């Protein structure tokens, strides 16, 4: 694995997409909170303060009952957001949209 990291460094960054929609792959950018066990991710957004939010489906809802993670803009500080209950993660979360209401997100 270290050998591959060395090769990626020599080859330059991995960039995908076309035109205005180009993205750089940065392995290890987002640190998952301990206990995260996701299978599919369905929503990724960034708020006005550049915090990153992700909705996901857990591989094992007994071991990981969460479905929403927030990171600081630098990809650190990953934390689960559940609103204090289990209703948010009942079912399969699909998509994620941040809305502004009464002047706040």
PDB file of C-alpha atoms in Angstrom:
ATOM      1  CA  UNK A   1       0.000   0.000   0.000  1.00  0.00           C
ATOM      2  CA  UNK A   2       2.836   2.428   0.783  1.00  0.00           C
ATOM      3  CA  UNK A   3       4.265   1.639  -2.653  1.00  0.00           C
ATOM      4  CA  UNK A   4       0.971   2.707  -4.274  1.00  0.00           C
ATOM      5  CA  UNK A   5       0.901   5.951  -2.273  1.00  0.00           C
ATOM      6  CA  UNK A   6       4.362   6.683  -3.620  1.00  0.00           C
ATOM      7  CA  UNK A   7       3.190   6.089  -7.192  1.00  0.00           C
ATOM      8  CA  UNK A   8       0.145   8.323  -6.751  1.00  0.00           C
ATOM      9  CA  UNK A   9       2.433  11.082  -5.488  1.00  0.00           C
ATOM     10  CA  UNK A  10       4.621  10.779  -8.568  1.00  0.00           C
ATOM     11  CA  UNK A  11       1.677  10.744 -10.938  1.00  0.00           C
ATOM     12  CA  UNK A  12       0.145  13.892  -9.446  1.00  0.00           C
ATOM     13  CA  UNK A  13      -3.354  14.361  -8.100  1.00  0.00           C
ATOM     14  CA  UNK A  14      -6.256  12.176  -9.192  1.00  0.00           C
ATOM     15  CA  UNK A  15      -8.846  14.453 -10.796  1.00  0.00           C
ATOM     16  CA  UNK A  16     -12.136  13.394 -12.362  1.00  0.00           C
ATOM     17  CA  UNK A  17     -15.055  15.137 -14.014  1.00  0.00           C
ATOM     18  CA  UNK A  18     -15.370  17.515 -16.946  1.00  0.00           C
ATOM     19  CA  UNK A  19     -15.568  21.242 -17.559  1.00  0.00           C
ATOM     20  CA  UNK A  20     -16.654  23.227 -14.508  1.00  0.00           C
ATOM     21  CA  UNK A  21     -17.377  19.987 -12.627  1.00  0.00           C
ATOM     22  CA  UNK A  22     -13.910  18.648 -11.806  1.00  0.00           C
ATOM     23  CA  UNK A  23     -13.103  16.986  -8.509  1.00  0.00           C
ATOM     24  CA  UNK A  24      -9.880  15.939  -6.831  1.00  0.00           C
ATOM     25  CA  UNK A  25      -9.648  12.636  -4.949  1.00  0.00           C
ATOM     26  CA  UNK A  26      -7.969  13.198  -1.582  1.00  0.00           C
ATOM     27  CA  UNK A  27      -7.716   9.918   0.350  1.00  0.00           C
ATOM     28  CA  UNK A  28      -8.175  10.255   4.091  1.00  0.00           C
ATOM     29  CA  UNK A  29      -9.611  13.786   3.893  1.00  0.00           C
ATOM     30  CA  UNK A  30     -12.707  13.002   5.969  1.00  0.00           C
ATOM     31  CA  UNK A  31     -12.016  11.237   9.260  1.00  0.00           C
ATOM     32  CA  UNK A  32     -14.971   9.005  10.153  1.00  0.00           C
ATOM     33  CA  UNK A  33     -16.206   9.077  13.748  1.00  0.00           C
ATOM     34  CA  UNK A  34     -15.387   5.895  15.703  1.00  0.00           C
ATOM     35  CA  UNK A  35     -18.057   3.246  15.207  1.00  0.00           C
ATOM     36  CA  UNK A  36     -19.089   4.362  11.722  1.00  0.00           C
ATOM     37  CA  UNK A  37     -20.171   1.436   9.574  1.00  0.00           C
ATOM     38  CA  UNK A  38     -21.572   2.714   6.304  1.00  0.00           C
ATOM     39  CA  UNK A  39     -22.589   0.845   3.216  1.00  0.00           C
ATOM     40  CA  UNK A  40     -24.055   3.513   0.905  1.00  0.00           C
ATOM     41  CA  UNK A  41     -23.864   7.304   0.933  1.00  0.00           C
ATOM     42  CA  UNK A  42     -26.705   9.319  -0.554  1.00  0.00           C
ATOM     43  CA  UNK A  43     -26.269  12.991   0.303  1.00  0.00           C
ATOM     44  CA  UNK A  44     -23.282  15.319   0.542  1.00  0.00           C
ATOM     45  CA  UNK A  45     -23.601  19.070   1.106  1.00  0.00           C
ATOM     46  CA  UNK A  46     -21.553  21.986   2.393  1.00  0.00           C
ATOM     47  CA  UNK A  47     -23.117  24.742   4.502  1.00  0.00           C
ATOM     48  CA  UNK A  48     -22.402  28.500   4.440  1.00  0.00           C
ATOM     49  CA  UNK A  49     -19.570  27.998   6.967  1.00  0.00           C
ATOM     50  CA  UNK A  50     -18.065  25.245   4.755  1.00  0.00           C
ATOM     51  CA  UNK A  51     -18.906  22.409   7.180  1.00  0.00           C
ATOM     52  CA  UNK A  52     -19.432  19.123   5.328  1.00  0.00           C
ATOM     53  CA  UNK A  53     -22.512  16.912   5.855  1.00  0.00           C
ATOM     54  CA  UNK A  54     -23.061  13.325   4.671  1.00  0.00           C
ATOM     55  CA  UNK A  55     -26.078  11.021   4.905  1.00  0.00           C
ATOM     56  CA  UNK A  56     -25.452   7.301   4.757  1.00  0.00           C
ATOM     57  CA  UNK A  57     -26.986   3.869   5.290  1.00  0.00           C
ATOM     58  CA  UNK A  58     -25.365   1.826   8.044  1.00  0.00           C
ATOM     59  CA  UNK A  59     -24.146  -1.724   7.319  1.00  0.00           C
ATOM     60  CA  UNK A  60     -25.262  -2.710  10.797  1.00  0.00           C
ATOM     61  CA  UNK A  61     -27.916  -0.464  12.356  1.00  0.00           C
ATOM     62  CA  UNK A  62     -27.508  -2.175  15.737  1.00  0.00           C
ATOM     63  CA  UNK A  63     -23.784  -1.356  15.923  1.00  0.00           C
ATOM     64  CA  UNK A  64     -24.136   2.023  14.147  1.00  0.00           C
ATOM     65  CA  UNK A  65     -27.618   3.563  14.520  1.00  0.00           C
ATOM     66  CA  UNK A  66     -26.537   6.839  12.876  1.00  0.00           C
ATOM     67  CA  UNK A  67     -27.091   8.208   9.368  1.00  0.00           C
ATOM     68  CA  UNK A  68     -25.736  11.773   9.359  1.00  0.00           C
ATOM     69  CA  UNK A  69     -22.178  13.033   9.931  1.00  0.00           C
ATOM     70  CA  UNK A  70     -20.846  16.603  10.063  1.00  0.00           C
ATOM     71  CA  UNK A  71     -17.166  17.558   9.574  1.00  0.00           C
ATOM     72  CA  UNK A  72     -15.315  20.834   9.968  1.00  0.00           C
ATOM     73  CA  UNK A  73     -14.220  22.442   6.680  1.00  0.00           C
ATOM     74  CA  UNK A  74     -10.775  20.813   6.960  1.00  0.00           C
ATOM     75  CA  UNK A  75     -12.315  17.312   7.188  1.00  0.00           C
ATOM     76  CA  UNK A  76     -11.598  16.833  10.893  1.00  0.00           C
ATOM     77  CA  UNK A  77     -13.985  16.622  13.824  1.00  0.00           C
ATOM     78  CA  UNK A  78     -16.441  14.181  12.275  1.00  0.00           C
ATOM     79  CA  UNK A  79     -19.472  13.867  14.535  1.00  0.00           C
ATOM     80  CA  UNK A  80     -22.814  12.116  14.344  1.00  0.00           C
ATOM     81  CA  UNK A  81     -25.933  14.279  14.186  1.00  0.00           C
ATOM     82  CA  UNK A  82     -29.186  12.582  15.137  1.00  0.00           C
ATOM     83  CA  UNK A  83     -31.294  15.272  16.762  1.00  0.00           C
ATOM     84  CA  UNK A  84     -31.288  13.300  20.003  1.00  0.00           C
ATOM     85  CA  UNK A  85     -33.431  10.402  18.792  1.00  0.00           C
ATOM     86  CA  UNK A  86     -33.718   7.608  16.263  1.00  0.00           C
ATOM     87  CA  UNK A  87     -36.463   9.015  13.990  1.00  0.00           C
ATOM     88  CA  UNK A  88     -33.980  10.759  11.678  1.00  0.00           C
ATOM     89  CA  UNK A  89     -32.349   7.451  10.713  1.00  0.00           C
ATOM     90  CA  UNK A  90     -35.484   5.314  10.459  1.00  0.00           C
ATOM     91  CA  UNK A  91     -35.548   4.028   6.886  1.00  0.00           C
ATOM     92  CA  UNK A  92     -33.045   4.924   4.192  1.00  0.00           C
ATOM     93  CA  UNK A  93     -31.882   8.546   3.945  1.00  0.00           C
ATOM     94  CA  UNK A  94     -31.730   9.699   0.316  1.00  0.00           C
ATOM     95  CA  UNK A  95     -30.349  13.076  -0.583  1.00  0.00           C
ATOM     96  CA  UNK A  96     -29.648  16.056   1.605  1.00  0.00           C
ATOM     97  CA  UNK A  97     -30.544  19.710   1.166  1.00  0.00           C
ATOM     98  CA  UNK A  98     -29.767  22.636   3.434  1.00  0.00           C
ATOM     99  CA  UNK A  99     -32.387  25.370   3.512  1.00  0.00           C
ATOM    100  CA  UNK A 100     -32.302  28.949   4.793  1.00  0.00           C
ATOM    101  CA  UNK A 101     -35.288  29.871   6.934  1.00  0.00           C
ATOM    102  CA  UNK A 102     -35.712  33.020   9.003  1.00  0.00           C
ATOM    103  CA  UNK A 103     -32.118  34.012   8.245  1.00  0.00           C
ATOM    104  CA  UNK A 104     -30.516  30.759   9.384  1.00  0.00           C
ATOM    105  CA  UNK A 105     -29.510  27.481   7.783  1.00  0.00           C
TER     106      UNK A 105
END
